[in-house]
Amino acid sequence: MAQDTAQQALPTPPAAPARALLPLILPSVIVGVGSSLLFVLVSSLAGRLQNVLWHNLPDALGIGRYSVLWMLVMLTGTGIAVGLVVWKVPGHAGPDPATLGLEAVALPPAVLPGLVLATVLMLAGGPSLGPENPLIAVNVGLALWLGRLAMPRLPGSLWPALADAATLGALFGTPVGAALVISEALAGKPLKGALWDNLFGPLAAAGAGSMTTALVARPSLDLGLPALTRTRWPDLLSAVVIAPVAALLGMCAVCAFPYVHAAFGRLRHPMLTLPAGGVVLGLLGALGGPLTLFKGLDEVGDLAKNPEGWTAGQFAVMTVVKLTALLVAAACGFRGGRIFPSVFIGAAFGLCAHALVPAVQPSVGVAAGVLGMLLAVTRQGWVSLFTAAVLVASPVILALLCTASLPAWLLVTGRPKMQLRADGRALR
């Protein structure tokens, strides 16, 4: 009787007929392929420019590629270059990046070229940010603009959802991450139809985006760490301890974020804030070494190849330096996202735990560290779990991470994340 009453109180939304979903396939595939190709293009341009700036140019000048002098020159120069784009290019490379997350933000078409240019310069120059936030904004803006022109009968709200999902699919190399992000975004919102009806178009776009990226660029988030074959008590204890401690470390940066942002904001001009940020990042790079530069995804692979190659102290220095670099780069105005640098920070923290306590397996340390750090920075549970799990690519790790996420979530829930409101206040 009680069960019948509960079912009446929470009626199941009616599922949409197939004929209502079939028209979404073509626009979803087009947006997915286009979003992926833009991601590959931006990544390729940034990679080539990075090779010129960090290899060809210092070799031609007879300067060490990652010497202290060159890091200071390059990071400061990147700040000047991005500052010029923000100052002079139409649209000023979009809104303050400290106010943006993974949510779709529709920008006018005139803003998008400057945002792409600022992103390429940032990725090549070495600041500790990833491409996810600006690429989502660019793809959403393009999809909305072109979609309304080509298919005006489709609802305008469809295009941002497709582009957001497609970009996430391209970035993660799988549509699963996009589906999890969208499901989390839909939670608590009134839905028309069943959940999978609402996910159909975005999931198709994410699938097209991830498959295009896989065929063109063949990316992989798997770090190649030793796989776990079974769950052991020491592994459970390690995960339950490392994830909350990593979350607490991340929360230190999150709490400092509004203050650091306000400090750079006092300079009031992009030709002051961004070069100043570049100088600070150059000094941090000199302290932490070249592995603490750039978005961190390639660099975390270098750490994973040789977990025994650094001492606990060196891992700790890289963790703190990279976290500080992420804080500065996100606060001073560089256009970029915060997920990929957080992966490096969490991995370095987990390997530090392994170096201190050899009983902590590297796979467990890395996955738990990334989980805790991402929970603190993004406040998105599914993305954090998914990203931490795919780094290890072991089914056994899922149970450990789900358990470890609970104490870590208790520490971060209800608290700010590393994103600000338009007025500079912390966003919860």
Coordinates of C-alpha atoms in Angstrom, one line a residue:
M1 CA 0.0 0.0 0.0
A2 CA 2.8 2.4 0.9
Q3 CA 4.6 1.5 -2.3
D4 CA 1.6 2.3 -4.4
T5 CA 1.2 5.6 -2.6
A6 CA 4.8 6.5 -3.3
Q7 CA 4.5 5.6 -7.0
Q8 CA 1.4 7.9 -7.2
A9 CA 3.3 10.7 -5.6
L10 CA 6.3 10.4 -8.0
P11 CA 4.8 9.6 -11.4
T12 CA 7.2 8.3 -14.1
P13 CA 7.6 10.8 -16.9
P14 CA 6.3 9.4 -20.2
A15 CA 8.9 8.3 -22.6
A16 CA 9.2 10.2 -25.9
P17 CA 8.4 8.2 -29.1
A18 CA 11.3 7.3 -31.3
R19 CA 10.1 9.6 -34.1
A20 CA 10.6 12.5 -31.7
L21 CA 14.2 11.6 -31.1
L22 CA 15.3 10.5 -34.6
P23 CA 15.6 14.2 -35.9
L24 CA 18.2 14.8 -33.2
I25 CA 20.7 12.4 -34.7
L26 CA 21.9 14.4 -37.7
P27 CA 22.5 17.7 -35.8
S28 CA 24.1 15.8 -32.9
V29 CA 26.6 14.0 -35.2
I30 CA 27.4 17.3 -37.0
V31 CA 28.0 19.1 -33.8
G32 CA 30.0 16.2 -32.3
V33 CA 32.3 15.9 -35.3
G34 CA 32.8 19.7 -35.6
S35 CA 33.5 20.1 -31.9
S36 CA 36.1 17.3 -32.0
L37 CA 37.8 18.7 -35.0
L38 CA 38.1 22.2 -33.4
F39 CA 39.6 20.5 -30.3
V40 CA 42.1 18.6 -32.4
L41 CA 43.0 21.8 -34.4
V42 CA 43.5 23.9 -31.3
S43 CA 45.6 21.1 -29.6
S44 CA 47.7 20.7 -32.8
L45 CA 48.3 24.4 -33.2
A46 CA 49.3 24.8 -29.5
G47 CA 51.6 21.7 -29.7
R48 CA 53.4 23.1 -32.7
L49 CA 53.8 26.5 -31.2
Q50 CA 54.9 25.0 -27.9
N51 CA 57.6 23.1 -29.8
V52 CA 58.8 26.3 -31.4
L53 CA 58.8 28.3 -28.2
W54 CA 60.3 25.7 -25.9
H55 CA 62.6 23.8 -28.2
N56 CA 63.5 25.5 -31.5
L57 CA 63.8 29.0 -30.2
P58 CA 66.0 28.4 -27.1
D59 CA 68.2 26.0 -29.1
A60 CA 68.7 28.7 -31.8
L61 CA 69.6 31.2 -29.1
G62 CA 71.9 28.9 -27.2
I63 CA 69.7 29.0 -24.0
G64 CA 68.7 26.0 -22.0
R65 CA 65.2 24.9 -23.0
Y66 CA 63.9 24.8 -19.4
S67 CA 66.4 27.0 -17.7
V68 CA 65.2 29.4 -15.1
L69 CA 65.9 32.4 -17.4
W70 CA 63.9 30.8 -20.3
M71 CA 60.9 29.9 -18.0
L72 CA 60.7 33.5 -16.8
V73 CA 61.0 34.9 -20.3
M74 CA 58.4 32.5 -21.7
L75 CA 55.8 32.8 -19.0
T76 CA 56.1 36.6 -18.9
G77 CA 56.0 36.8 -22.7
T78 CA 52.9 34.6 -22.7
G79 CA 51.2 36.9 -20.2
I80 CA 52.1 39.9 -22.5
A81 CA 50.8 38.1 -25.6
V82 CA 47.5 37.0 -24.0
G83 CA 47.1 40.4 -22.4
L84 CA 47.3 42.0 -25.8
V85 CA 44.6 39.7 -27.1
V86 CA 42.4 40.5 -24.1
W87 CA 43.0 44.2 -24.5
K88 CA 42.9 44.7 -28.2
V89 CA 41.1 41.9 -30.0
P90 CA 37.3 42.4 -30.4
G91 CA 35.3 40.7 -27.7
H92 CA 38.3 40.7 -25.3
A93 CA 38.6 36.9 -25.4
G94 CA 35.3 36.5 -23.5
P95 CA 34.3 37.1 -19.9
D96 CA 36.5 36.7 -16.9
P97 CA 37.6 33.0 -16.9
A98 CA 37.4 32.8 -13.1
T99 CA 33.6 33.0 -13.5
L100 CA 33.4 30.1 -16.0
G101 CA 33.1 26.3 -15.4
L102 CA 32.0 23.4 -17.5
E103 CA 28.5 24.8 -18.0
A104 CA 27.6 25.9 -21.5
V105 CA 28.0 29.7 -22.0
A106 CA 26.7 31.2 -25.3
L107 CA 29.1 33.9 -26.5
P108 CA 28.6 36.2 -29.5
P109 CA 30.5 35.0 -32.7
A110 CA 32.7 38.1 -32.6
V111 CA 34.2 37.0 -29.3
L112 CA 35.2 33.5 -30.4
P113 CA 38.4 34.2 -32.6
G114 CA 40.0 36.1 -29.8
L115 CA 39.1 33.3 -27.3
V116 CA 40.7 30.7 -29.6
L117 CA 43.8 32.7 -30.0
A118 CA 44.2 33.4 -26.3
T119 CA 43.7 29.7 -25.6
V120 CA 46.3 28.6 -28.1
L121 CA 48.8 31.1 -26.7
M122 CA 48.1 29.9 -23.2
L123 CA 48.4 26.2 -23.9
A124 CA 51.7 26.8 -25.8
G125 CA 53.2 29.2 -23.3
G126 CA 53.1 27.1 -20.2
P127 CA 50.5 28.4 -17.7
S128 CA 48.9 25.6 -15.6
L129 CA 45.4 25.5 -17.2
G130 CA 43.7 23.1 -19.6
P131 CA 41.6 23.8 -22.8
E132 CA 38.2 22.6 -21.5
N133 CA 36.5 25.8 -20.5
P134 CA 37.3 28.0 -23.5
L135 CA 36.8 25.1 -26.0
I136 CA 33.3 24.5 -24.5
A137 CA 32.5 28.2 -24.8
V138 CA 33.8 28.4 -28.4
N139 CA 31.9 25.2 -29.5
V140 CA 28.7 26.3 -27.8
G141 CA 28.9 29.7 -29.5
L142 CA 29.6 28.2 -32.9
A143 CA 26.9 25.6 -32.6
L144 CA 24.3 28.1 -31.5
W145 CA 25.1 30.6 -34.3
L146 CA 25.4 28.0 -37.1
G147 CA 22.6 25.8 -35.8
R148 CA 20.1 28.6 -35.8
L149 CA 21.0 29.5 -39.4
A150 CA 21.0 26.0 -40.7
M151 CA 18.1 24.5 -38.7
P152 CA 16.0 27.3 -37.3
R153 CA 13.1 25.0 -36.5
L154 CA 15.0 23.2 -33.8
P155 CA 14.9 24.8 -30.3
G156 CA 17.7 27.1 -29.5
S157 CA 18.4 25.5 -26.2
L158 CA 19.4 22.3 -28.0
W159 CA 22.6 23.6 -29.5
P160 CA 24.4 24.5 -26.3
A161 CA 23.6 21.1 -24.8
L162 CA 24.9 19.3 -27.9
A163 CA 28.1 21.3 -28.1
D164 CA 28.8 21.0 -24.3
A165 CA 28.4 17.2 -24.5
A166 CA 30.4 16.9 -27.7
T167 CA 33.3 18.9 -26.4
L168 CA 33.5 16.8 -23.2
G169 CA 33.3 13.7 -25.2
A170 CA 36.2 14.9 -27.4
L171 CA 38.3 16.0 -24.4
F172 CA 37.8 12.7 -22.4
G173 CA 37.9 10.5 -25.4
T174 CA 34.6 8.8 -24.3
P175 CA 31.0 9.8 -24.2
V176 CA 30.6 8.4 -20.7
G177 CA 32.1 11.5 -19.0
A178 CA 29.8 13.8 -20.9
A179 CA 26.7 11.7 -20.0
L180 CA 27.7 11.9 -16.3
V181 CA 28.2 15.6 -16.4
I182 CA 24.9 16.2 -18.1
S183 CA 23.1 13.8 -15.8
E184 CA 24.5 15.8 -12.8
A185 CA 23.4 19.0 -14.4
L186 CA 19.9 17.7 -15.0
A187 CA 19.5 16.6 -11.4
G188 CA 16.8 18.5 -9.6
K189 CA 15.5 20.1 -12.8
P190 CA 12.0 19.4 -14.2
L191 CA 12.4 17.1 -17.2
K192 CA 10.1 16.6 -20.1
G193 CA 10.1 12.9 -20.7
A194 CA 12.5 10.2 -19.3
L195 CA 16.1 10.9 -18.4
W196 CA 17.4 9.0 -21.4
D197 CA 15.2 10.9 -23.7
N198 CA 16.9 14.1 -22.5
L199 CA 20.3 12.5 -22.8
F200 CA 19.7 11.1 -26.3
G201 CA 20.9 14.1 -28.3
P202 CA 23.8 15.1 -26.1
L203 CA 25.0 11.5 -25.8
A204 CA 24.9 11.1 -29.6
A205 CA 26.9 14.3 -29.9
A206 CA 29.4 13.1 -27.2
G207 CA 29.7 9.8 -29.0
A208 CA 30.4 11.5 -32.3
G209 CA 32.9 13.8 -30.7
S210 CA 34.8 11.1 -28.8
M211 CA 34.9 8.8 -31.9
T212 CA 36.2 11.5 -34.1
T213 CA 38.9 12.4 -31.6
A214 CA 39.8 8.7 -31.2
L215 CA 40.1 8.2 -35.0
V216 CA 42.1 11.4 -35.6
A217 CA 44.3 11.8 -32.6
R218 CA 44.1 8.5 -30.6
P219 CA 44.2 10.1 -27.1
S220 CA 44.2 8.0 -23.9
L221 CA 43.8 9.0 -20.3
D222 CA 45.1 5.6 -19.1
L223 CA 48.5 6.2 -17.4
G224 CA 49.6 2.6 -17.7
L225 CA 50.0 2.2 -13.9
P226 CA 49.9 -1.4 -12.6
A227 CA 46.3 -2.7 -12.6
L228 CA 44.6 -3.8 -9.4
T229 CA 43.5 -7.4 -9.6
R230 CA 41.7 -7.6 -6.2
T231 CA 40.8 -5.3 -3.3
R232 CA 42.9 -5.5 -0.2
W233 CA 42.4 -3.9 3.2
P234 CA 45.5 -1.7 2.8
D235 CA 44.2 -0.4 -0.5
L236 CA 40.9 0.6 1.0
L237 CA 42.6 2.3 3.9
S238 CA 44.9 4.2 1.5
A239 CA 42.1 5.4 -0.6
V240 CA 39.9 6.5 2.3
V241 CA 42.8 8.5 3.8
I242 CA 44.3 10.0 0.6
A243 CA 41.1 11.2 -1.0
P244 CA 40.0 13.4 1.9
V245 CA 43.5 14.8 2.5
A246 CA 43.8 15.7 -1.2
A247 CA 40.3 17.3 -0.9
L248 CA 41.5 19.4 2.0
L249 CA 44.6 20.5 0.1
G250 CA 42.4 21.5 -2.8
M251 CA 40.1 23.4 -0.5
C252 CA 43.0 25.5 0.6
A253 CA 43.4 26.8 -2.9
V254 CA 39.7 27.2 -3.4
C255 CA 39.4 29.3 -0.2
A256 CA 42.4 31.5 -1.4
F257 CA 41.0 31.9 -4.9
P258 CA 38.7 35.0 -4.4
Y259 CA 41.5 36.8 -2.6
V260 CA 44.2 36.0 -5.2
H261 CA 41.7 37.0 -7.9
A262 CA 41.0 40.3 -6.1
A263 CA 44.7 41.0 -5.7
F264 CA 45.3 40.7 -9.4
G265 CA 42.1 42.6 -10.1
R266 CA 43.6 45.7 -8.3
L267 CA 45.9 46.1 -11.3
R268 CA 42.8 46.8 -13.3
H269 CA 44.3 46.2 -16.8
P270 CA 45.0 43.0 -18.7
M271 CA 48.4 44.3 -19.8
L272 CA 49.3 44.5 -16.1
T273 CA 47.4 41.5 -14.6
L274 CA 48.4 38.9 -17.2
P275 CA 52.2 39.8 -17.4
A276 CA 52.3 39.9 -13.6
G277 CA 50.7 36.5 -13.5
G278 CA 53.2 35.3 -16.0
V279 CA 56.1 36.5 -13.8
V280 CA 54.7 34.6 -10.8
L281 CA 54.2 31.5 -12.9
G282 CA 57.7 31.7 -14.2
L283 CA 59.1 31.9 -10.7
L284 CA 56.9 28.9 -9.7
G285 CA 58.2 27.0 -12.7
A286 CA 61.7 27.7 -11.7
L287 CA 60.9 26.3 -8.2
G288 CA 58.9 23.2 -9.3
G289 CA 60.7 22.3 -12.5
P290 CA 59.4 21.9 -16.1
L291 CA 56.9 19.1 -15.1
T292 CA 54.9 21.7 -13.3
L293 CA 54.3 23.7 -16.5
F294 CA 51.5 23.4 -19.1
K295 CA 48.1 21.8 -18.6
G296 CA 49.7 18.7 -16.9
L297 CA 48.2 15.8 -18.9
D298 CA 51.4 14.9 -20.7
E299 CA 53.5 15.6 -17.6
V300 CA 51.4 13.3 -15.4
G301 CA 52.2 10.6 -17.8
D302 CA 55.9 11.2 -17.2
L303 CA 55.3 10.8 -13.4
A304 CA 53.3 7.6 -13.9
K305 CA 56.0 6.0 -16.0
N306 CA 58.4 6.1 -13.1
P307 CA 56.7 6.3 -9.7
E308 CA 60.0 5.6 -8.0
G309 CA 61.9 8.3 -9.9
W310 CA 61.3 11.1 -7.3
T311 CA 61.5 11.4 -3.6
A312 CA 58.5 12.2 -1.4
G313 CA 59.9 15.7 -0.9
Q314 CA 60.1 16.2 -4.7
F315 CA 56.5 15.0 -5.2
A316 CA 55.4 17.3 -2.4
V317 CA 57.1 20.3 -4.0
M318 CA 55.5 19.5 -7.4
T319 CA 52.1 19.2 -5.7
V320 CA 52.3 22.5 -3.9
V321 CA 53.9 24.4 -6.8
K322 CA 51.4 23.1 -9.4
L323 CA 48.4 23.9 -7.1
T324 CA 49.8 27.4 -6.6
A325 CA 50.3 27.8 -10.3
L326 CA 46.8 26.7 -11.0
L327 CA 45.5 29.2 -8.5
V328 CA 47.5 32.1 -10.0
A329 CA 46.8 31.2 -13.7
A330 CA 43.1 30.9 -13.0
A331 CA 43.0 34.1 -11.0
C332 CA 45.0 36.5 -13.2
G333 CA 43.1 36.1 -16.4
F334 CA 44.6 33.3 -18.5
R335 CA 41.9 31.6 -20.6
G336 CA 41.7 27.9 -19.6
G337 CA 40.1 25.2 -17.4
R338 CA 41.1 23.6 -14.2
I339 CA 40.4 19.9 -14.6
F340 CA 43.7 18.8 -16.2
P341 CA 46.0 20.6 -13.9
S342 CA 44.0 19.2 -11.0
V343 CA 44.7 15.7 -12.4
F344 CA 48.5 16.4 -12.2
I345 CA 48.2 17.8 -8.7
G346 CA 46.2 14.8 -7.4
A347 CA 48.5 12.3 -9.1
A348 CA 51.6 14.0 -7.7
F349 CA 50.0 14.0 -4.2
G350 CA 49.1 10.3 -4.5
L351 CA 52.6 9.4 -5.6
C352 CA 54.0 11.4 -2.7
A353 CA 51.9 9.2 -0.4
H354 CA 53.4 6.1 -2.1
A355 CA 56.9 7.4 -1.6
L356 CA 56.2 8.0 2.1
V357 CA 54.4 4.7 2.6
P358 CA 55.5 2.1 0.1
A359 CA 52.5 -0.1 1.0
V360 CA 50.3 2.5 -0.8
Q361 CA 50.1 1.2 -4.4
P362 CA 50.8 3.8 -7.0
S363 CA 47.5 3.1 -8.8
V364 CA 45.5 3.6 -5.6
G365 CA 47.4 6.7 -4.6
V366 CA 47.0 8.4 -8.0
A367 CA 43.3 7.6 -8.4
A368 CA 42.4 8.7 -4.8
G369 CA 44.5 11.8 -5.0
V370 CA 42.9 12.9 -8.3
L371 CA 39.4 12.1 -6.9
G372 CA 39.9 14.3 -3.8
M373 CA 41.5 17.1 -5.7
L374 CA 38.8 17.2 -8.4
L375 CA 36.0 17.1 -5.8
A376 CA 37.4 20.1 -4.1
V377 CA 38.1 22.1 -7.3
T378 CA 35.0 21.2 -9.4
R379 CA 32.4 20.0 -6.8
Q380 CA 31.2 17.5 -9.5
G381 CA 31.1 14.0 -8.1
W382 CA 30.6 12.1 -11.3
V383 CA 33.3 13.8 -13.2
S384 CA 35.7 13.3 -10.3
L385 CA 34.9 9.6 -10.0
F386 CA 35.1 9.1 -13.8
T387 CA 38.4 10.9 -14.3
A388 CA 40.1 9.2 -11.4
A389 CA 38.9 5.8 -12.6
V390 CA 39.9 6.1 -16.2
L391 CA 43.5 7.0 -15.2
V392 CA 44.0 3.6 -13.8
A393 CA 41.6 1.6 -16.0
S394 CA 40.9 -1.2 -13.5
P395 CA 37.4 -2.3 -12.6
V396 CA 38.6 -3.0 -9.0
I397 CA 39.4 0.7 -8.5
L398 CA 35.8 1.7 -8.8
A399 CA 34.6 0.3 -5.5
L400 CA 37.6 1.9 -3.7
L401 CA 36.9 5.3 -5.3
C402 CA 33.2 5.2 -4.5
T403 CA 33.9 4.4 -0.9
A404 CA 36.7 7.0 -0.7
S405 CA 34.5 9.7 -2.3
L406 CA 32.1 9.7 0.7
P407 CA 34.5 11.1 3.4
A408 CA 36.0 13.5 0.8
W409 CA 32.5 14.7 -0.2
L410 CA 31.6 15.4 3.4
L411 CA 34.6 17.8 3.5
V412 CA 33.7 19.8 0.4
T413 CA 29.9 19.8 0.2
G414 CA 28.3 23.1 0.9
R415 CA 31.6 24.9 0.4
P416 CA 32.8 27.1 -2.5
K417 CA 34.3 25.7 -5.6
M418 CA 37.1 27.2 -7.7
Q419 CA 34.7 29.5 -9.6
L420 CA 33.5 33.0 -8.9
R421 CA 30.4 35.0 -9.4
A422 CA 30.4 38.0 -11.6
D423 CA 30.9 40.2 -8.5
G424 CA 34.0 38.3 -7.5
R425 CA 32.4 36.3 -4.7
A426 CA 32.9 32.6 -4.3
L427 CA 30.4 30.3 -6.0
R428 CA 28.9 27.4 -4.0

